[in-house]
mmCIF file of N, CA and C in Angstrom:
data_model
loop_
_atom_site.group_PDB
_atom_site.id
_atom_site.type_symbol
_atom_site.label_atom_id
_atom_site.label_comp_id
_atom_site.label_asym_id
_atom_site.label_seq_id
_atom_site.Cartn_x
_atom_site.Cartn_y
_atom_site.Cartn_z
ATOM 1 N N LYS A 16 2.391 8.101 -9.213
ATOM 2 C CA LYS A 16 2.925 6.759 -7.731
ATOM 3 C C LYS A 16 2.103 4.956 -7.777
ATOM 4 N N GLU A 17 0.893 5.442 -8.341
ATOM 5 C CA GLU A 17 0.337 4.081 -8.655
ATOM 6 C C GLU A 17 1.779 2.798 -9.714
ATOM 7 N N LYS A 18 1.925 3.382 -10.162
ATOM 8 C CA LYS A 18 2.952 2.400 -11.361
ATOM 9 C C LYS A 18 3.963 2.033 -10.644
ATOM 10 N N LEU A 19 4.367 3.425 -9.529
ATOM 11 C CA LEU A 19 5.620 2.817 -8.700
ATOM 12 C C LEU A 19 5.414 1.449 -7.588
ATOM 13 N N PHE A 20 4.177 1.843 -7.092
ATOM 14 C CA PHE A 20 3.898 0.165 -6.403
ATOM 15 C C PHE A 20 3.776 -0.500 -6.727
ATOM 16 N N LEU A 21 2.964 -0.593 -8.131
ATOM 17 C CA LEU A 21 2.832 -2.237 -8.824
ATOM 18 C C LEU A 21 4.473 -2.629 -9.370
ATOM 19 N N GLU A 22 5.424 -1.704 -9.858
ATOM 20 C CA GLU A 22 6.040 -2.480 -9.610
ATOM 21 C C GLU A 22 7.185 -2.946 -9.115
ATOM 22 N N VAL A 23 7.035 -2.196 -8.051
ATOM 23 C CA VAL A 23 7.817 -2.923 -6.090
ATOM 24 C C VAL A 23 7.036 -3.815 -6.350
ATOM 25 N N ALA A 24 5.588 -4.587 -6.115
ATOM 26 C CA ALA A 24 5.123 -5.544 -6.259
ATOM 27 C C ALA A 24 5.462 -6.712 -6.823
ATOM 28 N N ARG A 25 5.725 -6.309 -8.516
ATOM 29 C CA ARG A 25 6.423 -7.244 -9.072
ATOM 30 C C ARG A 25 7.558 -7.340 -9.167
ATOM 31 N N ILE A 26 8.476 -6.889 -8.502
ATOM 32 C CA ILE A 26 9.103 -6.445 -8.883
ATOM 33 C C ILE A 26 9.704 -8.365 -7.342
ATOM 34 N N LEU A 27 9.386 -7.601 -6.394
ATOM 35 C CA LEU A 27 9.434 -8.488 -5.226
ATOM 36 C C LEU A 27 8.105 -9.366 -4.835
ATOM 37 N N ARG A 28 7.169 -9.741 -5.983
ATOM 38 C CA ARG A 28 6.109 -10.317 -5.790
ATOM 39 C C ARG A 28 6.002 -10.575 -4.222
ATOM 40 N N LYS A 29 5.322 -9.640 -4.102
ATOM 41 C CA LYS A 29 4.468 -9.738 -2.421
ATOM 42 C C LYS A 29 3.349 -8.271 -2.752
ATOM 43 N N LYS A 30 2.003 -8.483 -2.255
ATOM 44 C CA LYS A 30 1.289 -7.607 -2.254
ATOM 45 C C LYS A 30 1.401 -6.644 -1.787
ATOM 46 N N ILE A 31 1.367 -5.451 -1.752
ATOM 47 C CA ILE A 31 1.206 -3.983 -1.604
ATOM 48 C C ILE A 31 -0.085 -4.237 -0.386
ATOM 49 N N TYR A 32 0.108 -3.282 0.236
ATOM 50 C CA TYR A 32 -1.474 -2.871 1.457
ATOM 51 C C TYR A 32 -1.234 -1.259 0.992
ATOM 52 N N VAL A 33 -2.550 -0.779 1.075
ATOM 53 C CA VAL A 33 -3.727 0.254 0.898
ATOM 54 C C VAL A 33 -4.347 0.578 1.105
ATOM 55 N N GLY A 34 -5.118 1.616 2.358
ATOM 56 C CA GLY A 34 -6.150 2.153 2.435
ATOM 57 C C GLY A 34 -7.528 2.087 1.666
ATOM 58 N N ALA A 35 -8.423 2.159 2.554
ATOM 59 C CA ALA A 35 -9.859 1.639 1.695
ATOM 60 C C ALA A 35 -9.714 2.469 0.586
ATOM 61 N N ALA A 36 -9.274 3.528 0.820
ATOM 62 C CA ALA A 36 -9.697 4.979 -0.310
ATOM 63 C C ALA A 36 -8.764 4.890 -0.892
ATOM 64 N N LYS A 37 -7.796 4.203 -0.885
ATOM 65 C CA LYS A 37 -6.468 4.575 -2.359
ATOM 66 C C LYS A 37 -7.067 2.878 -2.596
ATOM 67 N N LEU A 38 -7.607 2.107 -2.698
ATOM 68 C CA LEU A 38 -8.054 0.594 -3.321
ATOM 69 C C LEU A 38 -9.336 1.394 -3.877
ATOM 70 N N GLN A 39 -10.019 2.361 -3.407
ATOM 71 C CA GLN A 39 -10.598 2.577 -4.751
ATOM 72 C C GLN A 39 -10.709 3.437 -5.257
ATOM 73 N N LEU A 40 -9.590 4.241 -5.994
ATOM 74 C CA LEU A 40 -9.082 5.217 -6.944
ATOM 75 C C LEU A 40 -8.137 4.016 -7.242
ATOM 76 N N LEU A 41 -7.414 3.083 -6.932
ATOM 77 C CA LEU A 41 -7.363 2.808 -8.001
ATOM 78 C C LEU A 41 -7.884 1.437 -8.923
ATOM 79 N N GLU A 42 -9.738 0.830 -7.962
ATOM 80 C CA GLU A 42 -10.302 0.252 -9.305
ATOM 81 C C GLU A 42 -10.782 1.362 -10.193
ATOM 82 N N CYS A 43 -10.566 2.194 -9.652
ATOM 83 C CA CYS A 43 -11.221 3.623 -10.785
ATOM 84 C C CYS A 43 -10.413 3.002 -12.102
ATOM 85 N N LEU A 44 -9.544 3.098 -11.719
ATOM 86 C CA LEU A 44 -7.949 3.056 -12.332
ATOM 87 C C LEU A 44 -8.159 2.113 -13.685
ATOM 88 N N GLU A 45 -9.867 0.951 -13.515
ATOM 89 C CA GLU A 45 -9.519 -0.278 -14.323
ATOM 90 C C GLU A 45 -8.333 -0.698 -14.763
ATOM 91 N N LEU A 46 -7.718 -0.965 -13.486
ATOM 92 C CA LEU A 46 -6.585 -1.964 -14.048
ATOM 93 C C LEU A 46 -6.783 -3.690 -14.266
ATOM 94 N N PRO A 47 -5.784 -4.058 -15.068
ATOM 95 C CA PRO A 47 -6.087 -5.520 -15.199
ATOM 96 C C PRO A 47 -6.117 -6.310 -14.172
ATOM 97 N N GLU A 48 -6.832 -7.298 -14.779
ATOM 98 C CA GLU A 48 -6.924 -8.309 -13.096
ATOM 99 C C GLU A 48 -5.071 -8.760 -12.434
ATOM 100 N N GLU A 49 -4.672 -8.928 -13.213
ATOM 101 C CA GLU A 49 -2.863 -9.380 -13.188
ATOM 102 C C GLU A 49 -2.635 -8.300 -12.026
ATOM 103 N N ASP A 50 -3.004 -7.346 -12.440
ATOM 104 C CA ASP A 50 -2.366 -5.794 -11.807
ATOM 105 C C ASP A 50 -3.016 -5.440 -10.112
ATOM 106 N N ARG A 51 -4.374 -5.910 -10.097
ATOM 107 C CA ARG A 51 -5.253 -5.727 -9.302
ATOM 108 C C ARG A 51 -4.530 -6.330 -7.657
ATOM 109 N N LYS A 52 -4.114 -7.837 -8.569
ATOM 110 C CA LYS A 52 -4.078 -8.724 -7.448
ATOM 111 C C LYS A 52 -3.021 -8.466 -6.516
ATOM 112 N N TRP A 53 -1.986 -7.472 -6.456
ATOM 113 C CA TRP A 53 -1.304 -6.868 -6.223
ATOM 114 C C TRP A 53 -1.447 -6.125 -4.824
ATOM 115 N N PHE A 54 -2.650 -5.666 -4.437
ATOM 116 C CA PHE A 54 -3.029 -4.944 -3.639
ATOM 117 C C PHE A 54 -3.927 -5.637 -3.100
ATOM 118 N N THR A 55 -4.003 -5.317 -2.009
ATOM 119 C CA THR A 55 -4.437 -5.905 -0.251
ATOM 120 C C THR A 55 -5.280 -4.063 0.395
ATOM 121 N N SER A 56 -6.451 -4.468 0.971
ATOM 122 C CA SER A 56 -6.666 -3.900 1.752
ATOM 123 C C SER A 56 -6.394 -4.801 3.699
ATOM 124 N N ASN A 57 -5.709 -5.501 3.556
ATOM 125 C CA ASN A 57 -5.589 -6.184 4.490
ATOM 126 C C ASN A 57 -4.403 -5.747 5.352
ATOM 127 N N GLU A 58 -4.188 -5.450 5.995
ATOM 128 C CA GLU A 58 -2.530 -4.827 6.298
ATOM 129 C C GLU A 58 -1.507 -6.031 7.291
ATOM 130 N N GLN A 59 -3.336 -7.262 7.786
ATOM 131 C CA GLN A 59 -2.049 -8.419 7.712
ATOM 132 C C GLN A 59 -1.497 -9.184 6.732
ATOM 133 N N GLU A 60 -1.557 -8.871 5.548
ATOM 134 C CA GLU A 60 -1.201 -9.939 4.112
ATOM 135 C C GLU A 60 0.666 -9.401 3.431
ATOM 136 N N SER A 61 0.091 -8.016 3.782
ATOM 137 C CA SER A 61 1.942 -6.911 3.447
ATOM 138 C C SER A 61 2.357 -6.328 5.254
ATOM 139 N N HIS A 62 3.603 -6.190 4.208
ATOM 140 C CA HIS A 62 4.874 -6.172 5.031
ATOM 141 C C HIS A 62 4.848 -4.384 4.747
ATOM 142 N N ILE A 63 4.976 -4.145 3.301
ATOM 143 C CA ILE A 63 4.444 -3.319 2.228
ATOM 144 C C ILE A 63 3.565 -2.663 2.498
ATOM 145 N N HIS A 64 3.392 -1.409 3.353
ATOM 146 C CA HIS A 64 2.371 -0.596 3.584
ATOM 147 C C HIS A 64 1.937 1.501 2.429
ATOM 148 N N VAL A 65 1.510 1.683 1.745
ATOM 149 C CA VAL A 65 1.260 2.438 1.459
ATOM 150 C C VAL A 65 -0.178 3.042 2.029
ATOM 151 N N VAL A 66 1.524 4.892 1.935
ATOM 152 C CA VAL A 66 0.263 5.269 2.995
ATOM 153 C C VAL A 66 0.337 7.007 3.111
ATOM 154 N N PRO A 67 -0.866 7.919 3.306
ATOM 155 C CA PRO A 67 -1.088 9.300 3.112
ATOM 156 C C PRO A 67 0.618 9.945 3.032
ATOM 157 N N MET A 68 0.642 10.513 3.152
ATOM 158 C CA MET A 68 2.007 11.413 3.149
ATOM 159 C C MET A 68 1.653 12.325 5.092
ATOM 160 N N TRP A 69 0.617 12.564 5.149
ATOM 161 C CA TRP A 69 0.298 13.579 6.344
ATOM 162 C C TRP A 69 0.739 12.500 7.556
ATOM 163 N N MET A 70 0.542 10.978 7.513
ATOM 164 C CA MET A 70 0.624 10.155 8.172
ATOM 165 C C MET A 70 1.981 10.134 8.874
ATOM 166 N N LEU A 71 2.894 10.878 7.948
ATOM 167 C CA LEU A 71 4.475 10.564 7.726
ATOM 168 C C LEU A 71 4.601 11.758 8.675
ATOM 169 N N ALA A 72 4.126 12.899 9.399
ATOM 170 C CA ALA A 72 3.945 13.714 8.692
ATOM 171 C C ALA A 72 4.913 14.326 10.392
ATOM 172 N N SER A 73 4.883 13.361 10.468
ATOM 173 C CA SER A 73 5.035 13.807 12.460
ATOM 174 C C SER A 73 6.126 12.527 12.780
ATOM 175 N N PHE A 74 7.408 12.838 13.148
ATOM 176 C CA PHE A 74 8.488 11.645 13.955
ATOM 177 C C PHE A 74 7.438 11.104 14.495
ATOM 178 N N LYS A 75 6.696 11.640 15.722
ATOM 179 C CA LYS A 75 6.235 10.778 16.373
ATOM 180 C C LYS A 75 4.397 9.617 15.496
ATOM 181 N N ARG A 76 4.340 10.335 14.543
ATOM 182 C CA ARG A 76 3.036 9.618 13.995
ATOM 183 C C ARG A 76 3.975 8.349 13.140
ATOM 184 N N MET A 77 4.838 8.181 12.943
ATOM 185 C CA MET A 77 5.729 8.008 12.408
ATOM 186 C C MET A 77 6.571 6.507 12.792
ATOM 187 N N LYS A 78 6.730 7.011 14.927
ATOM 188 C CA LYS A 78 7.128 5.929 15.339
ATOM 189 C C LYS A 78 6.549 5.252 15.827
ATOM 190 N N TYR A 79 4.683 5.601 16.384
ATOM 191 C CA TYR A 79 3.278 4.838 16.442
ATOM 192 C C TYR A 79 3.480 3.580 15.109
ATOM 193 N N ILE A 80 3.757 3.892 13.746
ATOM 194 C CA ILE A 80 3.525 3.445 12.922
ATOM 195 C C ILE A 80 4.396 2.128 12.665
ATOM 196 N N SER A 81 5.302 3.128 13.022
ATOM 197 C CA SER A 81 7.125 1.790 13.158
ATOM 198 C C SER A 81 6.408 0.495 13.933
ATOM 199 N N ASN A 82 6.229 0.742 15.447
ATOM 200 C CA ASN A 82 5.893 -0.074 16.657
ATOM 201 C C ASN A 82 4.181 -0.762 16.500
ATOM 202 N N GLN A 83 3.851 -0.070 16.099
ATOM 203 C CA GLN A 83 2.700 -1.701 14.883
ATOM 204 C C GLN A 83 2.788 -2.673 14.384
ATOM 205 N N TYR A 84 4.145 -2.212 13.868
ATOM 206 C CA TYR A 84 4.314 -3.399 12.375
ATOM 207 C C TYR A 84 5.852 -4.378 13.179
ATOM 208 N N SER A 85 5.983 -3.889 14.261
ATOM 209 C CA SER A 85 7.481 -4.401 14.711
ATOM 210 C C SER A 85 7.198 -5.813 15.481
#
């Protein structure tokens, strides 16, 4: 999955928002700096958000997330 996120960021030339836990996981992968620069834990820096699947488990939660960023 992480390779997919990174490829999306590179192609779109946009940062990808990830939560703090995901960012820590990415740091454990010891990615080169040129790859790490595409990820941010500041949700205001990106319109592309990577969220855990459980957050999307219900339509009610999806609607809430959608309304936050529209």
